[in-house]
Coordinates of C-alpha atoms in Angstrom, one line a residue:
Chain A
M1 CA 59.3 1.3 45.7
E2 CA 61.1 4.2 44.1
L3 CA 59.8 6.1 41.2
V4 CA 62.8 5.0 39.0
Q5 CA 61.8 1.4 39.3
N6 CA 58.6 2.1 37.3
F7 CA 60.6 3.5 34.3
P8 CA 61.3 0.2 32.4
F9 CA 57.6 -0.7 32.5
L10 CA 56.7 2.9 31.4
T11 CA 59.2 2.9 28.5
I12 CA 57.5 -0.3 27.1
V13 CA 53.9 0.8 27.6
L14 CA 54.3 4.5 26.6
S15 CA 56.2 3.5 23.4
L16 CA 53.2 1.5 22.4
T17 CA 50.9 4.4 23.2
C18 CA 53.1 6.8 21.3
G19 CA 52.8 4.5 18.3
V20 CA 49.0 4.7 18.5
F21 CA 49.1 8.5 18.7
C22 CA 51.5 8.8 15.8
A23 CA 49.0 6.8 13.6
V24 CA 46.5 9.6 13.9
L25 CA 48.8 12.6 13.6
K26 CA 50.1 14.4 10.5
A27 CA 53.7 13.6 9.4
K28 CA 55.4 16.6 11.2
G29 CA 53.4 16.1 14.4
A30 CA 54.2 12.4 14.4
R31 CA 57.9 13.1 14.0
R32 CA 57.8 15.6 16.8
L33 CA 55.9 13.3 19.2
C34 CA 58.1 10.3 18.3
L35 CA 61.4 12.1 18.8
I36 CA 60.2 13.7 22.1
W37 CA 59.0 10.4 23.4
L38 CA 62.2 8.5 22.3
T39 CA 64.3 11.2 24.1
A40 CA 62.2 10.8 27.2
A41 CA 62.6 7.0 27.0
F42 CA 66.3 7.4 26.6
V43 CA 66.5 9.6 29.7
M44 CA 64.4 7.1 31.6
S45 CA 66.6 4.2 30.6
L46 CA 69.6 6.2 31.6
L47 CA 68.1 7.0 35.0
T48 CA 67.3 3.3 35.4
L49 CA 70.9 2.4 34.5
L50 CA 72.2 4.9 37.0
Y51 CA 69.8 3.5 39.6
T52 CA 70.9 -0.1 39.0
L53 CA 74.6 1.0 39.1
R54 CA 74.0 2.7 42.4
T55 CA 72.2 -0.2 44.1
G56 CA 74.4 -2.8 42.4
D57 CA 71.5 -5.3 42.3
Y58 CA 68.7 -6.2 40.0
Y59 CA 65.0 -5.9 40.8
V60 CA 61.9 -7.7 39.6
Y61 CA 58.9 -5.5 38.7
M62 CA 55.6 -7.3 39.0
M63 CA 52.7 -6.3 36.9
G64 CA 49.7 -5.5 39.0
K65 CA 51.6 -6.8 42.0
W66 CA 50.8 -10.5 41.2
S67 CA 53.6 -12.6 42.5
A68 CA 55.7 -15.2 40.7
P69 CA 53.7 -18.1 39.3
W70 CA 50.6 -16.0 38.4
G71 CA 51.8 -12.6 37.4
N72 CA 53.9 -11.2 34.6
E73 CA 57.3 -9.8 35.4
I74 CA 60.0 -7.7 34.0
R75 CA 63.5 -7.9 35.4
V76 CA 65.9 -5.0 35.5
G77 CA 69.6 -5.3 36.1
I78 CA 72.7 -3.3 34.9
L79 CA 72.9 -5.3 31.6
E80 CA 69.2 -4.8 30.7
A81 CA 69.3 -1.0 31.6
L82 CA 72.6 -0.6 29.7
L83 CA 71.2 -2.2 26.5
A84 CA 67.9 -0.2 26.8
T85 CA 69.9 3.0 27.0
V86 CA 72.2 2.2 24.1
F87 CA 69.3 0.9 21.9
S88 CA 67.0 4.0 22.6
G89 CA 70.0 6.3 21.9
V90 CA 70.9 4.6 18.7
M91 CA 67.2 4.6 17.7
I92 CA 67.0 8.4 18.0
L93 CA 70.2 9.0 16.2
S94 CA 69.2 6.6 13.3
L95 CA 65.9 8.4 12.9
L96 CA 67.6 11.8 13.0
G97 CA 70.3 10.8 10.6
G98 CA 68.0 9.5 7.9
M99 CA 65.1 12.0 8.6
E100 CA 65.4 13.7 5.2
H101 CA 65.3 10.3 3.4
I102 CA 62.3 9.1 5.3
F103 CA 60.4 12.2 4.1
Q104 CA 61.7 11.6 0.5
D105 CA 61.3 7.8 0.3
C106 CA 57.9 7.3 1.9
P107 CA 54.6 8.2 0.3
S108 CA 53.7 11.6 1.7
Q109 CA 50.4 10.6 3.3
K110 CA 52.0 7.6 5.1
I111 CA 55.0 9.2 6.7
N112 CA 53.3 9.3 10.1
L113 CA 53.1 5.5 9.9
Y114 CA 56.9 5.3 9.8
F115 CA 57.0 6.9 13.2
T116 CA 54.2 4.6 14.4
M117 CA 56.3 1.6 13.4
A118 CA 59.5 3.1 14.9
S119 CA 57.7 3.5 18.2
L120 CA 56.3 0.0 18.1
L121 CA 59.7 -1.4 17.3
M122 CA 61.2 0.5 20.2
S123 CA 58.6 -0.8 22.5
S124 CA 59.2 -4.4 21.4
L125 CA 62.9 -4.0 21.8
F126 CA 62.5 -2.7 25.4
A127 CA 60.1 -5.6 26.1
L128 CA 62.5 -8.1 24.7
I129 CA 65.3 -6.7 26.8
Y130 CA 63.4 -6.6 30.1
T131 CA 60.8 -9.3 30.0
N132 CA 61.0 -12.3 32.3
D133 CA 58.1 -14.1 30.7
L134 CA 58.5 -16.4 27.7
F135 CA 55.1 -15.8 26.1
T136 CA 55.4 -12.0 26.5
A137 CA 58.7 -12.5 24.7
Y138 CA 56.9 -14.3 21.8
V139 CA 54.2 -11.6 21.5
F140 CA 56.8 -8.8 21.3
V141 CA 59.0 -10.9 18.9
E142 CA 56.0 -10.8 16.6
I143 CA 55.4 -7.1 17.1
N144 CA 59.1 -6.6 16.3
T145 CA 58.7 -8.7 13.1
I146 CA 55.7 -6.8 11.8
A147 CA 57.2 -3.4 12.7
S148 CA 60.5 -4.1 11.1
C149 CA 58.9 -5.5 7.9
A150 CA 56.7 -2.4 7.7
L151 CA 59.8 -0.2 8.1
V152 CA 61.3 -1.9 5.0
M153 CA 58.1 -1.8 3.1
L154 CA 57.3 1.9 3.6
K155 CA 59.9 2.9 1.0
Y156 CA 57.5 2.1 -1.9
S157 CA 59.4 0.2 -4.6
G158 CA 59.3 -3.2 -6.2
K159 CA 62.6 -4.2 -4.6
T160 CA 61.4 -3.4 -1.1
L161 CA 58.1 -5.3 -1.6
V162 CA 59.9 -8.4 -2.6
A163 CA 62.5 -8.0 0.1
T164 CA 59.7 -7.5 2.7
T165 CA 57.9 -10.7 1.6
R166 CA 61.0 -12.8 1.8
Y167 CA 61.9 -11.2 5.2
L168 CA 58.5 -11.8 6.6
V169 CA 58.2 -15.4 5.4
M170 CA 61.6 -16.3 6.9
S171 CA 60.7 -14.4 10.1
L172 CA 57.4 -16.3 10.4
L173 CA 59.2 -19.6 10.0
G174 CA 61.5 -18.6 12.8
S175 CA 58.8 -17.4 15.1
G176 CA 56.8 -20.6 14.4
L177 CA 59.7 -22.7 15.7
F178 CA 60.2 -20.4 18.6
L179 CA 56.5 -20.6 19.6
L180 CA 56.6 -24.4 19.3
G181 CA 59.6 -24.4 21.6
I182 CA 57.8 -22.2 24.2
V183 CA 54.7 -24.4 24.0
T184 CA 56.6 -27.7 24.4
L185 CA 58.6 -26.3 27.2
Y186 CA 55.4 -25.1 28.9
S187 CA 53.9 -28.6 28.5
I188 CA 56.7 -30.2 30.4
T189 CA 57.4 -27.6 33.0
G190 CA 54.0 -25.9 33.4
Q191 CA 55.6 -22.5 33.9
L192 CA 56.1 -19.4 31.7
L193 CA 58.3 -17.2 33.9
M194 CA 62.0 -17.7 33.6
E195 CA 63.0 -18.5 37.2
P196 CA 60.3 -21.1 37.8
I197 CA 61.0 -22.7 34.4
A198 CA 64.7 -22.8 35.3
A199 CA 64.0 -24.5 38.6
E200 CA 61.7 -27.1 36.9
V201 CA 64.3 -27.7 34.1
Q202 CA 67.0 -28.3 36.7
R203 CA 64.7 -30.8 38.4
I204 CA 63.8 -32.6 35.2
W205 CA 67.4 -32.6 34.1
A206 CA 68.5 -34.1 37.4
E207 CA 65.8 -36.8 37.2
G208 CA 66.8 -37.6 33.6
T209 CA 63.2 -37.8 32.3
Y210 CA 62.3 -35.8 29.2
S211 CA 65.9 -35.5 28.1
L212 CA 64.9 -35.9 24.4
P213 CA 62.2 -33.2 24.6
L214 CA 64.7 -30.9 26.3
T215 CA 67.1 -31.3 23.4
V216 CA 64.4 -30.7 20.9
I217 CA 63.3 -27.6 22.7
I218 CA 66.8 -26.1 22.9
G219 CA 67.1 -26.9 19.2
L220 CA 63.8 -25.2 18.4
F221 CA 64.7 -22.1 20.3
S222 CA 68.2 -21.9 18.7
V223 CA 67.0 -22.5 15.1
G224 CA 64.0 -20.2 15.4
L225 CA 66.0 -17.3 16.8
A226 CA 69.0 -17.9 14.5
V227 CA 66.7 -17.6 11.5
K228 CA 65.3 -14.3 12.8
S229 CA 68.8 -12.9 13.7
A230 CA 70.2 -14.0 10.3
L231 CA 72.9 -16.5 11.5
F232 CA 74.8 -17.8 8.5
P233 CA 72.8 -20.5 6.6
F234 CA 69.6 -18.5 7.2
H235 CA 70.9 -15.1 6.2
S236 CA 69.5 -15.0 2.6
W237 CA 66.8 -12.5 3.4
L238 CA 69.0 -10.0 5.1
P239 CA 71.1 -8.3 2.3
E240 CA 67.9 -7.7 0.2
A241 CA 65.9 -6.3 3.1
H242 CA 68.7 -4.2 4.7
G243 CA 70.1 -3.1 1.3
S244 CA 66.9 -1.8 -0.2
A245 CA 65.2 0.0 2.7
T246 CA 65.5 3.7 3.4
S247 CA 68.7 4.6 5.3
S248 CA 67.1 5.0 8.8
S249 CA 65.4 1.6 8.4
S250 CA 68.6 -0.1 7.4
A251 CA 70.4 1.4 10.3
I252 CA 67.7 0.4 12.8
L253 CA 67.3 -3.1 11.4
S254 CA 71.0 -3.9 11.3
G255 CA 71.9 -2.2 14.5
L256 CA 69.1 -3.1 16.8
V257 CA 66.5 -5.5 15.5
L258 CA 68.9 -8.4 15.0
K259 CA 70.2 -7.9 18.5
G260 CA 66.8 -8.0 20.1
Y261 CA 66.4 -11.7 19.1
I262 CA 69.9 -12.6 20.2
I263 CA 69.3 -11.1 23.6
V264 CA 66.2 -13.3 23.9
L265 CA 68.3 -16.3 23.0
I266 CA 71.0 -15.4 25.5
K267 CA 68.3 -15.1 28.2
I268 CA 66.8 -18.4 27.3
F269 CA 70.2 -20.1 27.3
Y270 CA 71.6 -18.7 30.5
R271 CA 68.5 -17.9 32.6
I272 CA 66.5 -21.0 31.8
F273 CA 68.8 -23.8 30.8
G274 CA 72.1 -22.6 32.3
L275 CA 75.7 -23.2 31.0
Q276 CA 75.8 -26.8 32.2
I277 CA 72.9 -28.1 30.2
I278 CA 73.8 -26.0 27.1
M279 CA 77.3 -27.5 27.2
T280 CA 76.1 -31.1 27.6
E281 CA 73.5 -30.7 24.8
K282 CA 76.3 -29.4 22.5
V283 CA 74.1 -26.6 21.1
S284 CA 76.9 -24.1 21.7
N285 CA 79.1 -26.2 19.3
F286 CA 76.6 -25.7 16.5
L287 CA 76.3 -22.0 17.2
F288 CA 80.1 -21.7 17.4
V289 CA 80.6 -23.4 14.0
F290 CA 77.9 -21.5 12.3
G291 CA 79.2 -18.2 13.8
I292 CA 82.7 -19.0 12.4
V293 CA 81.3 -19.8 9.0
A294 CA 79.2 -16.6 9.1
M295 CA 82.3 -14.5 9.9
I296 CA 84.1 -15.8 6.8
F297 CA 81.2 -16.2 4.4
G298 CA 79.5 -12.9 5.3
S299 CA 82.8 -11.1 4.6
L300 CA 83.3 -13.1 1.3
G301 CA 79.8 -12.1 0.3
A302 CA 80.6 -8.4 1.1
L303 CA 83.7 -8.6 -1.1
R304 CA 81.5 -9.4 -4.2
Q305 CA 79.1 -6.5 -3.7
K306 CA 78.9 -3.6 -6.2
D307 CA 76.5 -1.7 -4.0
V308 CA 77.5 0.1 -0.8
K309 CA 74.4 -0.8 1.2
R310 CA 74.4 -4.4 0.2
L311 CA 78.1 -4.5 1.2
L312 CA 77.2 -3.1 4.7
A313 CA 74.3 -5.7 4.9
Y314 CA 76.7 -8.6 4.2
S315 CA 79.1 -7.1 6.7
S316 CA 76.2 -7.4 9.3
V317 CA 76.0 -11.1 8.5
A318 CA 79.7 -11.4 9.5
Q319 CA 79.2 -9.3 12.6
V320 CA 76.3 -11.4 13.8
G321 CA 78.7 -14.3 13.4
Y322 CA 81.1 -12.7 15.9
I323 CA 78.2 -12.5 18.4
Y324 CA 77.4 -16.2 18.0
V325 CA 81.0 -17.2 18.2
G326 CA 81.1 -15.4 21.6
I327 CA 78.0 -17.3 22.7
G328 CA 79.4 -20.5 21.3
L329 CA 82.6 -20.3 23.3
N330 CA 80.3 -21.2 26.2
S331 CA 82.2 -19.3 28.9
R332 CA 81.6 -16.2 30.8
A333 CA 84.4 -14.4 28.9
G334 CA 82.7 -15.4 25.6
M335 CA 79.4 -14.0 26.7
L336 CA 81.1 -10.8 27.7
A337 CA 82.6 -10.6 24.2
A338 CA 79.2 -11.3 22.7
I339 CA 77.5 -8.5 24.7
V340 CA 80.4 -6.1 23.9
Q341 CA 79.9 -6.9 20.2
I342 CA 76.1 -6.3 20.5
V343 CA 76.9 -2.8 21.9
A344 CA 79.8 -2.1 19.6
H345 CA 77.9 -3.2 16.4
A346 CA 74.8 -1.2 17.5
I347 CA 76.8 2.0 17.6
T348 CA 78.9 1.3 14.5
K349 CA 76.6 -0.2 11.8
P350 CA 73.9 2.5 12.0
M351 CA 76.7 5.1 11.5
L352 CA 77.8 3.4 8.4
F353 CA 74.3 3.2 7.0
I354 CA 73.5 6.8 7.8
S355 CA 76.7 8.0 6.1
A356 CA 75.9 5.7 3.1
G357 CA 72.6 7.5 3.0
G358 CA 74.5 10.8 2.9
F359 CA 76.6 9.5 0.0
M360 CA 73.5 8.5 -1.9
E361 CA 72.2 12.0 -1.5
V362 CA 75.3 13.5 -3.2
S363 CA 75.4 10.8 -5.9
G364 CA 72.0 11.3 -7.5
G365 CA 70.3 8.7 -5.2
S366 CA 72.5 5.8 -6.5
K367 CA 74.2 3.4 -4.1
A368 CA 76.3 1.7 -6.8
M369 CA 80.1 1.8 -6.2
P370 CA 81.0 3.7 -9.4
D371 CA 78.5 6.4 -8.7
I372 CA 79.6 7.1 -5.1
T373 CA 83.2 7.6 -6.2
G374 CA 84.4 10.7 -4.6
A375 CA 81.3 11.0 -2.4
G376 CA 83.4 11.4 0.7
K377 CA 84.7 14.6 -0.8
R378 CA 81.3 15.9 -1.7
D379 CA 80.0 15.0 1.8
P380 CA 83.1 15.3 4.1
L381 CA 81.2 14.7 7.3
G382 CA 79.7 11.4 5.9
G383 CA 83.1 10.5 4.6
I384 CA 84.7 10.9 8.1
A385 CA 81.8 8.9 9.7
F386 CA 82.2 6.1 7.1
S387 CA 85.9 6.0 7.7
V388 CA 85.4 5.8 11.5
G389 CA 82.9 3.0 11.0
A390 CA 85.0 1.1 8.6
L391 CA 88.1 1.3 10.7
S392 CA 86.1 0.3 13.7
T393 CA 84.7 -2.8 12.0
V394 CA 88.2 -3.7 10.8
G395 CA 89.4 -3.4 14.4
I396 CA 91.9 -0.5 14.5
P397 CA 92.7 0.4 18.1
F398 CA 90.9 3.4 19.7
F399 CA 87.7 2.4 17.9
A400 CA 84.8 0.3 19.3
G401 CA 85.4 -2.7 17.0
F402 CA 88.9 -3.1 18.4
I403 CA 87.6 -3.6 22.0
M404 CA 85.2 -6.3 20.7
K405 CA 87.9 -8.2 18.9
L406 CA 90.2 -7.8 22.0
Q407 CA 87.5 -9.3 24.2
L408 CA 86.7 -12.1 21.8
T409 CA 90.3 -13.0 21.3
S410 CA 91.0 -13.1 25.0
A411 CA 87.9 -15.2 25.5
A412 CA 89.0 -17.6 22.8
V413 CA 92.5 -17.9 24.3
E414 CA 90.9 -19.0 27.6
S415 CA 88.8 -21.7 26.0
S416 CA 89.7 -25.3 25.1
T417 CA 92.4 -25.8 22.5
P418 CA 90.5 -26.8 19.3
R419 CA 88.1 -23.9 19.8
M420 CA 90.9 -21.5 20.5
V421 CA 92.8 -22.4 17.4
I422 CA 89.6 -22.3 15.2
A423 CA 88.4 -19.0 16.7
L424 CA 91.8 -17.3 16.4
I425 CA 92.3 -18.3 12.8
A426 CA 88.7 -17.2 12.0
I427 CA 89.2 -13.8 13.7
A428 CA 92.4 -13.2 11.8
L429 CA 90.9 -14.3 8.5
S430 CA 87.8 -12.2 9.0
T431 CA 89.8 -9.1 10.0
L432 CA 91.8 -9.5 6.8
L433 CA 88.6 -9.9 4.7
N434 CA 87.1 -6.9 6.5
A435 CA 90.1 -4.8 5.5
L436 CA 89.9 -6.2 2.0
Y437 CA 86.4 -4.8 1.3
Y438 CA 86.4 -1.7 3.5
I439 CA 89.8 -0.2 2.4
P440 CA 88.9 -0.2 -1.3
T441 CA 85.5 1.3 -0.5
L442 CA 87.3 4.0 1.6
Y443 CA 89.7 4.6 -1.3
N444 CA 86.8 4.8 -3.7
I445 CA 84.8 7.4 -1.8
F446 CA 87.9 9.6 -1.4
T447 CA 89.3 9.5 -4.9
N448 CA 88.6 12.2 -7.5
R449 CA 86.1 11.4 -10.2
Q450 CA 87.4 10.9 -13.7
D451 CA 84.2 12.3 -15.3
D452 CA 82.5 15.5 -14.2
K453 CA 79.3 13.8 -13.1
F454 CA 78.0 15.2 -9.8
Q455 CA 80.8 17.8 -9.9
D456 CA 78.7 20.6 -8.6
V457 CA 76.8 18.6 -6.0
K458 CA 77.5 19.7 -2.5
A459 CA 76.0 18.2 0.6
H460 CA 73.4 20.4 2.3
Y461 CA 73.9 19.7 5.9
R462 CA 70.8 19.7 8.1
W463 CA 71.1 19.8 11.8
E464 CA 69.6 16.3 12.3
Y465 CA 72.2 14.7 10.0
V466 CA 75.1 16.6 11.6
L467 CA 74.0 15.9 15.1
A468 CA 73.5 12.2 14.4
V469 CA 76.8 11.7 12.6
V470 CA 78.9 13.7 15.1
T471 CA 77.3 11.9 18.1
F472 CA 77.9 8.5 16.4
I473 CA 81.6 9.3 15.8
A474 CA 82.0 10.6 19.4
L475 CA 80.2 7.5 20.8
N476 CA 82.5 5.2 18.8
L477 CA 85.7 6.9 19.8
S478 CA 84.7 7.2 23.5
F479 CA 83.7 3.6 23.6
G480 CA 87.0 2.7 22.0
S481 CA 89.0 4.8 24.4
F482 CA 87.2 4.4 27.7
S483 CA 85.9 0.9 27.2
Q484 CA 86.9 -0.3 30.7
H485 CA 83.9 1.4 32.2
V486 CA 81.4 -0.1 29.7
V487 CA 83.0 -3.5 29.8
G488 CA 83.1 -3.4 33.6
A489 CA 79.4 -2.5 33.7
I490 CA 78.6 -5.4 31.3
N491 CA 80.6 -7.7 33.5
D492 CA 78.6 -6.6 36.6
G493 CA 75.4 -7.0 34.6
L494 CA 76.4 -10.6 33.6
A495 CA 77.0 -11.3 37.3
M496 CA 73.4 -10.3 37.9
F497 CA 72.3 -12.5 35.1
G498 CA 73.2 -15.4 37.3
M499 CA 76.4 -16.3 35.5
Chain B
M1 CA 60.1 -50.7 20.8
I2 CA 58.3 -49.6 17.7
A3 CA 55.0 -50.9 19.0
E4 CA 55.6 -48.9 22.1
I5 CA 56.2 -45.7 20.1
V6 CA 53.1 -46.2 18.1
Q7 CA 51.2 -46.8 21.3
H8 CA 52.4 -43.5 22.7
L9 CA 51.6 -41.7 19.5
L10 CA 48.1 -43.1 19.5
T11 CA 47.5 -42.2 23.2
N12 CA 48.5 -38.6 22.6
Y13 CA 46.7 -38.4 19.3
Y14 CA 46.0 -34.6 19.7
E15 CA 49.7 -33.9 20.0
T16 CA 50.6 -36.2 17.2
T17 CA 48.0 -34.5 14.9
A18 CA 49.3 -31.1 16.0
M19 CA 52.9 -32.0 15.1
V20 CA 51.9 -33.5 11.7
L21 CA 49.9 -30.3 10.9
F22 CA 52.8 -28.1 12.0
G23 CA 55.1 -30.0 9.6
I24 CA 52.6 -29.5 6.7
G25 CA 52.2 -25.8 7.5
F26 CA 55.9 -25.2 7.9
T27 CA 56.8 -26.9 4.6
S28 CA 54.1 -25.0 2.7
L29 CA 55.2 -21.7 4.2
L30 CA 58.8 -22.5 3.2
M31 CA 58.4 -24.3 -0.1
H32 CA 55.3 -23.0 -1.9
R33 CA 55.8 -20.5 -4.7
N34 CA 52.3 -19.1 -4.5
I35 CA 52.0 -16.5 -1.8
I36 CA 48.4 -17.3 -0.9
K37 CA 49.4 -20.9 -0.3
K38 CA 52.2 -19.7 1.9
I39 CA 49.7 -17.7 4.0
I40 CA 47.5 -20.8 4.3
G41 CA 50.6 -22.7 5.4
F42 CA 51.4 -20.1 8.0
N43 CA 47.9 -20.3 9.4
L44 CA 48.0 -24.1 9.4
M45 CA 51.3 -24.0 11.3
D46 CA 50.0 -21.6 13.9
S47 CA 46.7 -23.4 14.3
A48 CA 48.6 -26.7 14.9
I49 CA 50.4 -25.0 17.8
Y50 CA 47.0 -23.8 19.2
L51 CA 45.7 -27.3 18.9
F52 CA 48.7 -28.6 20.8
L53 CA 48.2 -25.9 23.6
A54 CA 44.5 -26.4 23.8
S55 CA 44.9 -30.2 24.2
Q56 CA 47.4 -29.6 27.0
G57 CA 44.7 -27.5 28.8
Y58 CA 41.9 -30.0 28.3
I59 CA 41.0 -32.5 31.0
Q60 CA 38.0 -34.6 30.4
G61 CA 35.2 -34.0 32.9
R62 CA 36.7 -30.8 34.3
L63 CA 35.1 -27.4 34.1
A64 CA 36.1 -24.0 32.6
P65 CA 37.4 -21.9 35.4
V66 CA 34.4 -19.6 35.8
V67 CA 34.0 -18.9 39.5
T68 CA 30.5 -19.6 40.7
S69 CA 29.5 -20.2 44.3
G70 CA 29.5 -23.8 45.5
T71 CA 31.8 -25.3 42.8
D72 CA 34.8 -27.2 44.0
A73 CA 37.9 -25.5 42.8
S74 CA 39.6 -28.8 42.1
L75 CA 37.1 -29.4 39.2
Y76 CA 38.6 -26.5 37.2
V77 CA 41.1 -26.8 34.5
N78 CA 44.2 -24.6 34.2
P79 CA 43.0 -21.5 32.3
I80 CA 46.5 -20.4 31.1
P81 CA 46.8 -22.6 28.0
T82 CA 43.4 -21.3 26.7
G83 CA 44.5 -17.7 27.4
L84 CA 47.7 -18.4 25.5
V85 CA 45.7 -19.7 22.6
L86 CA 43.6 -16.5 22.5
T87 CA 46.7 -14.3 22.6
G88 CA 48.4 -16.4 19.9
I89 CA 45.3 -16.2 17.7
V90 CA 45.4 -12.4 17.9
V91 CA 49.0 -12.4 16.9
S92 CA 48.5 -14.7 13.9
V93 CA 45.4 -12.7 12.8
S94 CA 47.5 -9.5 12.6
V95 CA 50.4 -11.2 10.9
T96 CA 47.9 -12.7 8.3
A97 CA 46.4 -9.3 7.7
F98 CA 49.8 -7.8 7.1
L99 CA 50.7 -10.7 4.7
L100 CA 47.5 -10.3 2.8
A101 CA 48.0 -6.5 2.5
L102 CA 51.5 -7.1 1.2
T103 CA 50.1 -9.7 -1.3
C104 CA 47.6 -7.1 -2.6
R105 CA 50.4 -4.7 -3.2
L106 CA 52.6 -7.3 -4.9
Y107 CA 49.7 -8.4 -7.1
D108 CA 48.8 -4.8 -8.0
R109 CA 52.4 -4.3 -9.2
Y110 CA 53.3 -7.6 -10.8
H111 CA 49.9 -9.2 -11.6
T112 CA 51.1 -12.6 -10.4
L113 CA 51.2 -14.4 -7.1
D114 CA 54.3 -16.5 -7.9
I115 CA 57.1 -15.3 -5.6
D116 CA 59.9 -16.7 -7.9
E117 CA 58.5 -14.9 -10.9
I118 CA 58.1 -11.7 -8.9
T119 CA 61.7 -11.9 -7.7
N120 CA 62.9 -12.3 -11.3
I121 CA 60.9 -9.3 -12.5
A122 CA 62.0 -7.2 -9.5
R123 CA 65.7 -8.1 -10.1
K124 CA 65.5 -6.6 -13.6
E125 CA 63.8 -3.4 -12.8
Q126 CA 65.5 -0.2 -11.7
D127 CA 65.1 1.2 -8.1

């Protein structure tokens, strides 16, 4: 075994350890430790990615060398390593970009806990990406829930407290259903690792016994994880939680946390049940329909917002809809589009939230639309980043969002006729709506103010903010221009996924 | 048909009870306005799942899998469901602690436990 093969396991465990140490350090020390560790985790994930690209095959890492039915496993392929690299990179940039606000918004004696929670969150995201064991997935889903709620709550205000409570209650409902799904599946298959379950499920399916329980289980998993990833009818908690948190938290929650659950759902669908069963059970139809509705209604919700962060949060609801439409197309091309959207949204939405944080700073801390008028002129770098993010989400060529829409459209064209028509209309409509709320916002942040409020305010650029924003812009443009490599890697990764 | 279903439900009475409890817990977590009742609902929901798991792992007459010399291995029950229950309990204890801490903060600030009332007050106040 090569040294590189240990890295995925180390990133999970050492992130947990880093969180523990951050809890006993002072704010500055915790910040330093957390950033150093996250950079190390990013490098390790990158090395893992290069290793899997070189070998062109996945490998299974057994904990304590116990083999399949007894031990716990993580499974590392190109897709997993790629997602881990992107997620850890985005995590670092989101923390850097909102660093000043973390120190302003959190009570001073509790800032170190922010980094504790960020490390725990990173650890759970790594685990959700890599794990091969359903119960481990459940435990890390709960760690993810607690850590992300704490990230919202650490900005101490009435709004965040209420938002956290609603977020936590909805998340717990979701994880209750998810746990019930795991337990029921365990009771009919007797396995917890994905490959043995998949074998058992295929056997049960072929025999035709337990077909009702299987339907119920798929339903439990889908509803549970859809609640947690804010698919349309269950999205009510999201705008409040993502809109009221400090800018780093909003960036991390929108960009990464939602995706963690979707990745688990994708793994359950395609590694345990397989396309055939999912198609016969018609679950993908439900996800497809709700995804379409989310694309439209998320954008309509965003149109009504008078507050830039809530606008971005509603836009996330619509973007999650795109992922579910990709999954719901129930084809390999659809999955490819869904994963491309996971990556594209993970690098776009945090940039928008970070630049919105920059606007708030030059607008007296307000995020209301009238107050941020002209903010793009007072904070030119944030203005450019917001424009790039907005244009990318609308789907202008050479930006990341365009690649996603291209993939999704071509996947839709390949699918059966009714789906193709619905998906194409929805994509067109949603693009139009995206433009309808992003273009006025862009216009707003670049117009001159009528009054002389905030006239003398100039952005003080700190290196963290500049580094984060410039890297985000570069990432978005390079993903948009050189997408064939990333899409190719995702395609190879999906092949390893057994699709 | 119906008699058959009732017969099945009665045979697997542990599982039936667990599902009924899960339903009660789920609805209270979703519907109740009082946060403490929500927390009780959450605990009920999770305990129902542990009851379900534990009943899966229980076989009458079999032994706990503690290795002693001279015991026939076929007499042991599968230890995994019990292990899962323990792990699950740890998770729900920490979530309950988090929820209770959150409730303390909410009560300190708003002097009520009614989530609708708190939401109304919070909507009116400035950031």
